Amino acid sequence: MTILYEPNRRVAQQFAMLLGSDTLTVVTSSDLARLVTDLPGEWLVVLGPGVELGEAMAMAAGYRLSRPSLGVVLIRAQTDVGVLGDALRAGIREVVPADDSVQLLNACARSVEISRQLLPVSPTRPEQSGPETDAKVVTVFAAKGGCGKTTVATNLAVALAEGGRRRVGLIDLDLAFGDVAIMLQLVPERSMADAVGLGPALDGRAVRALFTPYGPGVDALLAPTGPTEGEQVKQDLVTQILQLSRSLFDFVVIDTPPQFNDHVLVALDLSHQHVLLTTPDIPALKNLRITLDTFDLLNLPQEHRLVVLNRSDAKVGLTSADIARVIRTPIAAYVPSSRDVPVSINRGVPIVLDNPQHPVSRAIQDLAVNRLADGQPGRPTARGLRGLLGRGRR
Ligand SMILES: Nc1ncnc2c1ncn2[C@@H]1O[C@H](COP(=O)(O)OP(=O)(O)OP(=O)(O)O)[C@@H](O)[C@H]1O
Ligand SMILES: [Mg+2]
């Protein structure tokens, strides 16, 4: 597998296609740092023409000491002798011109061969050394469409990550009509459907490769681009992917379609916490009541449930007492209604990132930190600090 870092998305896509399907592409240095740390067995980083020379040399010099088996190949729009000398002195293995694809592929192959010789044993896979973490799994669900599941799931993921202090995997389980990619403005180059047919090759590393980096601490496993691809993803595969994802993150947040399908049942079964959304209108409340009854029938523990009233302040003639009477369950969070929510969605930036002081953001942050992370502050890991120092969101 190859890690490609190129800040320009369009250019990144071109080189990713050239380098092959097992290339992981990142567009920020913080995502690169995180991926390199998360994948201790990787052998090759390709730095695109948009990466500044100084940054590239600093990275290569760092890896030469901390990860000698990780080769760096640098692509330059123009290569001159000065650049070449400086780059090689910094530890970059090869510098290749951007318009010579054959030279690039040969340089990558040579670098991998050097890494292989430096590290004769096969690289450690995360699951071979035992799971690094055992993520808490949170499923966001509502049986009625349009209650705000994807809005809450994406913002919860960002709030839980706290700028990179925790690692969060956001999984879009709405395989037919998933909106996570569009809400985060991510290009769905990989999805859960890419795991179909992998069989025994589906391990932690393969699952990690399915995730698309978003921002500090947040990676997203996107829904396939069409409903047909989604149909190929069976219940067993979802179970495997969710279980393997637990070893990769501190939190796994799952967005769902508005129905109890096989995939949703798997997610609910594997979750430590069920965030159940409703809005203050009779159809949504009735559906939540039915959902709660169904959860009882399925023996899903009551203590896992966190009911969130979205658009809680909407003036619709229902009092909190009316709502409590219908759902017979305490409400864990009240998320107000605001036109800033659709505005942030249209801009492709979750409101928690866009405006952390906004009442909607505060409600979701409170749910994330005080109810889901048990009030524990995130761990200030080196990875997290690097994330905070990086460019942050895109
Ligand atoms: N608190 C809020 N204030 C204002 N608008 C909101 C709020 N929460 C969600 N919305 C809007 O409601 C719409 C539906 O939200 P969203 O897509 O998150 O719902 P969903 O439950 O995921 O829908 P689906 O069932 O189709 O997947 C969006 O246009 C979103 O902007
Ligand atoms: Mg949705």
Coordinates of C-alpha atoms and ligand atoms in Angstrom, one line a residue:
M1 CA 0.0 0.0 0.0
T2 CA 1.1 3.6 -0.7
I3 CA 0.3 6.8 1.1
L4 CA 0.0 9.8 -1.2
Y5 CA 0.1 13.3 0.2
E6 CA -0.9 16.1 -2.2
P7 CA -2.8 19.2 -1.0
N8 CA -4.5 19.8 -4.3
R9 CA -7.4 17.3 -4.4
R10 CA -7.6 17.2 -8.2
V11 CA -3.9 16.6 -8.6
A12 CA -4.1 14.1 -5.8
Q13 CA -6.8 12.2 -7.6
Q14 CA -4.7 12.0 -10.8
F15 CA -1.7 10.6 -9.0
A16 CA -3.8 8.2 -6.9
M17 CA -5.2 6.7 -10.1
L18 CA -1.7 6.2 -11.4
L19 CA -0.4 4.7 -8.2
G20 CA -3.2 2.1 -8.1
S21 CA -6.2 1.2 -6.0
D22 CA -4.4 0.4 -2.8
T23 CA -3.2 4.0 -2.5
L24 CA -4.4 6.0 0.6
T25 CA -4.7 9.7 -0.3
V26 CA -4.5 12.6 2.2
V27 CA -4.6 16.3 1.5
T28 CA -3.2 17.7 4.8
S29 CA 0.0 17.1 6.6
S30 CA -1.9 16.4 9.8
D31 CA -3.8 13.5 8.1
L32 CA -0.5 12.2 6.7
A33 CA 1.1 12.3 10.2
R34 CA -1.9 10.4 11.6
L35 CA -2.0 7.8 8.9
V36 CA 1.8 7.2 9.2
T37 CA 1.4 6.6 12.9
D38 CA -1.7 4.5 12.5
L39 CA 0.0 2.3 9.8
P40 CA 3.3 1.2 11.3
G41 CA 3.8 -1.3 8.5
E42 CA 3.7 1.1 5.6
W43 CA 6.7 1.3 3.4
L44 CA 6.1 4.2 1.0
V45 CA 5.0 7.9 1.1
V46 CA 4.7 9.7 -2.2
L47 CA 4.7 13.5 -1.8
G48 CA 2.9 15.3 -4.7
P49 CA 4.1 18.4 -6.6
G50 CA 2.0 20.7 -4.3
V51 CA 3.9 19.8 -1.2
E52 CA 6.4 22.5 -0.4
L53 CA 10.0 21.4 -0.7
G54 CA 10.9 22.5 2.8
E55 CA 8.0 20.6 4.3
A56 CA 8.9 17.5 2.2
M57 CA 12.5 17.6 3.4
A58 CA 11.5 18.1 7.0
M59 CA 9.2 15.0 6.8
A60 CA 11.8 12.9 5.1
A61 CA 14.4 13.9 7.6
G62 CA 12.0 13.0 10.5
Y63 CA 11.1 9.6 9.0
R64 CA 14.7 8.8 8.3
L65 CA 15.2 8.7 12.1
S66 CA 11.8 7.5 13.4
R67 CA 10.9 5.2 10.6
P68 CA 13.9 4.2 8.5
S69 CA 11.8 1.6 6.6
L70 CA 9.4 4.3 5.3
G71 CA 10.6 5.5 1.9
V72 CA 9.7 9.0 0.6
V73 CA 9.4 9.6 -3.1
L74 CA 8.9 13.3 -4.1
I75 CA 7.2 14.5 -7.3
R76 CA 8.3 17.9 -8.6
A77 CA 6.8 20.0 -11.4
Q78 CA 10.4 20.9 -12.2
T79 CA 13.5 19.0 -11.1
D80 CA 16.9 20.7 -11.0
V81 CA 20.2 19.6 -9.6
G82 CA 19.9 21.9 -6.5
V83 CA 16.5 20.5 -5.6
L84 CA 17.8 16.9 -6.2
G85 CA 20.8 17.4 -3.9
D86 CA 18.9 19.0 -1.1
A87 CA 16.2 16.4 -1.3
L88 CA 18.5 13.4 -1.2
R89 CA 20.5 14.9 1.6
A90 CA 17.3 15.2 3.6
G91 CA 16.6 11.5 3.1
I92 CA 14.1 11.6 0.2
R93 CA 14.8 8.4 -1.8
E94 CA 13.9 9.7 -5.3
V95 CA 12.8 12.9 -6.9
V96 CA 10.7 12.4 -10.1
P97 CA 9.2 14.8 -12.6
A98 CA 5.4 15.2 -12.5
D99 CA 4.9 14.4 -16.1
D100 CA 6.8 11.1 -16.2
S101 CA 4.5 8.4 -14.9
V102 CA 6.9 5.5 -15.8
Q103 CA 9.7 7.1 -13.8
L104 CA 7.4 7.6 -10.8
L105 CA 6.2 3.9 -10.8
N106 CA 9.8 2.7 -11.1
A107 CA 10.9 5.0 -8.3
C108 CA 8.1 3.7 -6.1
A109 CA 9.0 0.1 -6.8
R110 CA 12.7 0.7 -6.1
S111 CA 11.8 2.4 -2.8
V112 CA 9.6 -0.5 -1.7
E113 CA 12.4 -2.9 -2.5
I114 CA 14.8 -0.9 -0.3
S115 CA 12.3 -0.9 2.5
R116 CA 11.8 -4.7 2.1
Q117 CA 15.6 -5.2 2.5
L118 CA 15.7 -2.9 5.5
L119 CA 12.9 -4.8 7.2
P120 CA 13.1 -8.4 6.3
V121 CA 10.3 -9.5 8.5
S122 CA 6.8 -8.7 7.3
P123 CA 5.4 -5.5 8.8
T124 CA 3.3 -5.8 11.9
R125 CA -0.4 -5.5 11.3
P126 CA -2.4 -3.7 13.9
E127 CA -4.5 -6.8 14.8
Q128 CA -1.4 -9.0 15.0
S129 CA -0.1 -7.0 17.9
G130 CA -3.6 -7.0 19.5
P131 CA -6.1 -4.2 19.3
E132 CA -4.6 -0.8 20.2
T133 CA -7.9 0.4 21.3
D134 CA -11.4 -1.0 21.9
A135 CA -13.6 1.7 20.5
K136 CA -16.9 2.7 22.1
V137 CA -19.5 2.3 19.4
V138 CA -22.4 4.8 19.2
T139 CA -25.2 4.3 16.7
V140 CA -27.4 7.3 15.8
F141 CA -30.9 6.2 14.9
A142 CA -34.5 7.3 14.2
A143 CA -37.1 5.3 12.5
K144 CA -38.5 8.4 10.9
G145 CA -36.6 10.1 8.1
G146 CA -35.3 13.6 8.2
C147 CA -35.0 13.9 12.1
G148 CA -31.4 15.0 11.8
K149 CA -29.5 11.7 12.1
T150 CA -26.7 12.6 9.7
T151 CA -26.5 16.1 11.0
V152 CA -26.1 14.9 14.6
A153 CA -23.8 11.9 13.6
T154 CA -21.3 14.1 11.7
N155 CA -21.3 16.8 14.4
L156 CA -21.0 14.2 17.2
A157 CA -18.0 12.6 15.4
V158 CA -16.2 16.0 15.2
A159 CA -17.2 16.9 18.8
L160 CA -15.9 13.6 20.1
A161 CA -12.6 14.0 18.2
E162 CA -11.9 17.3 19.9
G163 CA -9.5 18.5 17.2
G164 CA -7.6 15.2 17.2
R165 CA -7.5 14.3 20.9
R166 CA -9.6 11.2 20.2
R167 CA -9.7 9.1 17.1
V168 CA -13.2 8.7 15.7
G169 CA -14.4 6.5 12.9
L170 CA -17.6 7.8 11.4
I171 CA -19.5 5.0 9.5
D172 CA -22.3 5.7 7.0
L173 CA -24.6 2.7 7.2
D174 CA -27.2 4.4 5.1
L175 CA -25.8 2.3 2.2
A176 CA -28.4 3.3 -0.4
F177 CA -28.8 7.0 0.3
G178 CA -26.0 8.0 2.7
D179 CA -25.3 11.7 3.1
V180 CA -22.1 11.7 5.2
A181 CA -19.9 12.3 2.2
I182 CA -21.9 15.2 1.0
M183 CA -22.2 16.7 4.5
L184 CA -18.4 16.6 4.9
Q185 CA -17.7 17.4 1.3
L186 CA -15.6 14.2 0.9
V187 CA -15.1 12.5 -2.5
P188 CA -16.4 8.8 -2.0
E189 CA -13.4 7.1 -3.7
R190 CA -13.7 4.1 -1.3
S191 CA -16.7 2.7 0.5
M192 CA -17.9 -0.3 2.4
A193 CA -18.7 -2.0 -1.0
D194 CA -15.0 -2.2 -1.7
A195 CA -14.8 -4.8 1.1
V196 CA -17.1 -7.2 -0.8
G197 CA -15.3 -10.3 -1.9
L198 CA -12.1 -9.6 0.2
G199 CA -12.8 -12.7 2.2
P200 CA -10.0 -13.6 4.6
A201 CA -8.0 -10.6 3.3
L202 CA -10.4 -8.4 5.3
D203 CA -8.3 -7.5 8.3
G204 CA -7.8 -4.3 10.4
R205 CA -5.4 -2.9 7.8
A206 CA -7.8 -3.4 4.9
V207 CA -10.7 -1.8 6.9
R208 CA -8.4 1.1 7.8
A209 CA -7.8 1.6 4.1
L210 CA -11.6 1.9 3.4
F211 CA -11.8 5.0 5.6
T212 CA -11.4 8.5 4.0
P213 CA -9.5 11.0 6.2
Y214 CA -11.6 14.0 7.1
G215 CA -10.0 16.3 9.7
P216 CA -8.0 15.9 12.9
G217 CA -9.1 12.8 14.6
V218 CA -12.0 12.0 12.2
D219 CA -12.1 9.4 9.4
A220 CA -15.2 8.4 7.5
L221 CA -16.3 5.1 6.0
L222 CA -18.5 6.4 3.3
A223 CA -21.6 4.9 1.7
P224 CA -21.3 3.5 -1.8
T225 CA -22.2 6.0 -4.6
G226 CA -25.2 4.0 -5.8
P227 CA -27.9 1.8 -4.2
T228 CA -26.9 -1.3 -6.3
E229 CA -23.4 -1.4 -4.8
G230 CA -24.9 -1.1 -1.3
E231 CA -27.1 -4.2 -1.9
Q232 CA -24.0 -6.3 -2.2
V233 CA -23.0 -5.5 1.4
K234 CA -24.4 -8.2 3.5
Q235 CA -25.0 -8.4 7.2
D236 CA -22.0 -10.6 7.9
L237 CA -19.7 -8.1 6.2
V238 CA -21.1 -5.2 8.2
T239 CA -20.5 -7.2 11.4
Q240 CA -16.9 -7.9 10.4
I241 CA -16.2 -4.3 9.4
L242 CA -17.7 -2.9 12.6
Q243 CA -15.8 -5.3 14.8
L244 CA -12.5 -4.6 13.0
S245 CA -13.1 -0.8 13.2
R246 CA -13.2 -1.1 17.0
S247 CA -9.5 -1.8 17.1
L248 CA -8.7 1.3 15.0
F249 CA -10.5 4.1 16.9
D250 CA -11.5 5.5 20.3
F251 CA -15.0 6.0 19.1
V252 CA -17.0 4.6 16.2
V253 CA -20.1 6.7 15.3
I254 CA -22.6 5.1 13.0
D255 CA -25.1 7.0 11.0
T256 CA -28.1 4.9 9.9
P257 CA -31.0 4.9 7.4
P258 CA -34.5 5.5 8.8
Q259 CA -35.5 1.9 9.1
F260 CA -34.8 -1.3 11.0
N261 CA -32.9 -3.2 8.3
D262 CA -30.3 -6.0 8.8
H263 CA -27.4 -3.6 8.9
V264 CA -29.0 -1.4 11.5
L265 CA -29.8 -4.4 13.7
V266 CA -26.1 -5.4 13.6
A267 CA -25.0 -1.9 14.5
L268 CA -27.5 -1.7 17.4
D269 CA -26.3 -5.0 18.7
L270 CA -22.7 -4.0 18.6
S271 CA -23.2 -0.5 20.1
H272 CA -22.5 0.6 23.6
Q273 CA -24.8 3.6 23.2
H274 CA -27.9 4.2 21.1
V275 CA -28.5 7.9 20.3
L276 CA -32.2 8.0 19.4
L277 CA -33.4 11.1 17.6
T278 CA -36.8 12.7 17.5
T279 CA -38.3 16.0 16.7
P280 CA -41.2 17.7 18.6
D281 CA -43.9 16.6 16.2
I282 CA -46.5 13.8 16.6
P283 CA -45.3 11.4 13.8
A284 CA -41.7 11.6 15.0
L285 CA -42.7 11.1 18.7
K286 CA -44.9 8.2 17.7
N287 CA -42.1 6.6 15.8
L288 CA -39.7 7.0 18.7
R289 CA -42.3 5.3 21.0
I290 CA -42.5 2.4 18.6
T291 CA -38.7 2.3 18.3
L292 CA -38.3 2.2 22.1
D293 CA -40.9 -0.7 22.3
T294 CA -39.0 -2.5 19.5
F295 CA -35.7 -2.0 21.4
D296 CA -37.4 -3.6 24.5
L297 CA -38.5 -6.6 22.3
L298 CA -35.0 -6.9 21.0
N299 CA -33.6 -6.8 24.5
L300 CA -31.4 -3.8 23.8
P301 CA -30.5 -2.5 27.2
Q302 CA -32.4 0.6 28.4
E303 CA -29.2 2.1 29.9
H304 CA -27.7 2.3 26.4
R305 CA -30.3 4.7 25.2
L306 CA -29.8 8.5 24.9
V307 CA -32.9 10.3 23.5
V308 CA -32.0 13.5 21.7
L309 CA -34.8 16.0 21.0
N310 CA -33.7 17.8 17.8
R311 CA -35.2 21.2 16.9
S312 CA -36.3 21.2 20.5
D313 CA -37.4 24.8 20.5
A314 CA -39.6 24.5 17.4
K315 CA -42.9 26.3 18.2
V316 CA -45.3 23.4 17.4
G317 CA -47.7 23.5 20.4
L318 CA -46.2 20.6 22.2
T319 CA -44.8 21.1 25.8
S320 CA -41.9 19.1 27.3
A321 CA -44.6 17.4 29.5
D322 CA -46.5 16.3 26.4
I323 CA -43.3 14.9 24.9
A324 CA -42.2 13.1 28.1
R325 CA -45.7 11.5 28.3
V326 CA -45.5 10.1 24.8
I327 CA -41.9 8.7 25.0
R328 CA -41.8 7.8 28.7
T329 CA -38.0 8.2 28.6
P330 CA -35.8 11.0 29.9
I331 CA -34.3 13.3 27.2
A332 CA -30.5 13.4 27.3
A333 CA -30.0 16.4 25.0
Y334 CA -32.0 19.3 23.5
V335 CA -30.6 20.5 20.2
P336 CA -32.3 23.7 19.2
S337 CA -33.5 24.5 15.7
S338 CA -31.5 27.0 13.7
R339 CA -31.2 28.0 10.1
D340 CA -27.4 28.0 10.7
V341 CA -27.6 24.2 10.6
P342 CA -28.7 23.9 6.9
V343 CA -26.4 26.8 6.1
S344 CA -23.4 24.9 7.5
I345 CA -24.6 21.7 5.7
N346 CA -24.7 23.6 2.4
R347 CA -21.2 24.8 3.1
G348 CA -20.0 21.3 3.8
V349 CA -18.6 22.1 7.3
P350 CA -20.3 20.7 10.4
I351 CA -21.6 23.5 12.6
V352 CA -19.5 22.2 15.6
L353 CA -16.4 23.1 13.5
D354 CA -17.9 26.2 11.8
N355 CA -19.1 27.8 15.0
P356 CA -18.2 25.9 18.2
Q357 CA -20.0 28.5 20.4
H358 CA -23.4 28.1 18.6
P359 CA -26.2 26.7 20.8
V360 CA -26.6 23.8 18.4
S361 CA -22.8 23.0 18.7
R362 CA -22.8 23.4 22.5
A363 CA -25.7 20.9 22.8
I364 CA -23.9 18.4 20.7
Q365 CA -20.5 19.0 22.4
D366 CA -22.2 18.5 25.8
L367 CA -23.7 15.2 24.6
A368 CA -20.4 14.1 23.2
V369 CA -18.2 14.9 26.1
N370 CA -20.5 14.5 29.1
R371 CA -22.7 11.7 28.0
L372 CA -20.7 9.7 25.6
A373 CA -17.1 10.3 26.7
D374 CA -18.2 10.2 30.3
G375 CA -16.9 13.7 30.9
Q376 CA -13.4 12.4 30.3
P377 CA -11.2 14.9 28.4
G378 CA -9.5 13.5 25.3
R379 CA -6.1 12.1 25.6
P380 CA -3.5 14.6 24.5
T381 CA -1.6 12.1 22.4
A382 CA 1.3 13.1 20.1
R383 CA -1.0 12.3 17.2
G384 CA -3.6 14.7 18.6
L385 CA -1.2 17.5 19.2
R386 CA 0.1 17.1 15.7
G387 CA -3.5 17.2 14.5
L388 CA -4.0 20.4 16.4
L389 CA -0.9 21.9 15.0
G390 CA -1.8 20.9 11.5
R391 CA -4.1 22.9 9.2
G392 CA -7.1 21.4 10.9
R393 CA -10.2 21.2 8.8
R394 CA -10.4 21.7 5.1
Ligands
LIG1 N1 -31.3 21.5 14.7 C1 -31.6 21.7 13.4 N2 -32.0 23.0 13.0 C2 -32.4 23.2 11.8 N3 -32.3 22.4 10.8 C3 -31.9 21.1 11.1 C4 -31.6 20.7 12.4 N4 -31.2 19.4 12.4 C5 -31.4 19.0 11.1 N5 -31.8 20.0 10.3 C6 -32.1 19.9 8.9 O1 -33.0 18.9 8.7 C7 -32.7 18.2 7.4 C8 -32.6 16.7 7.6 O2 -31.4 16.5 8.4 P1 -30.6 15.2 8.2 O3 -30.3 14.9 6.8 O4 -29.5 15.2 9.2 O5 -31.7 14.1 8.7 P2 -31.6 12.5 8.6 O6 -32.4 12.0 9.8 O7 -30.2 12.1 8.4 O8 -32.4 12.3 7.3 P3 -32.6 10.8 6.5 O9 -33.5 10.0 7.3 O10 -33.1 11.3 5.1 O11 -31.2 10.2 6.5 C9 -31.5 18.9 6.9 O12 -31.8 19.8 5.9 C10 -30.9 19.6 8.1 O13 -30.3 20.8 7.7
MG2 MG -29.3 10.8 7.0

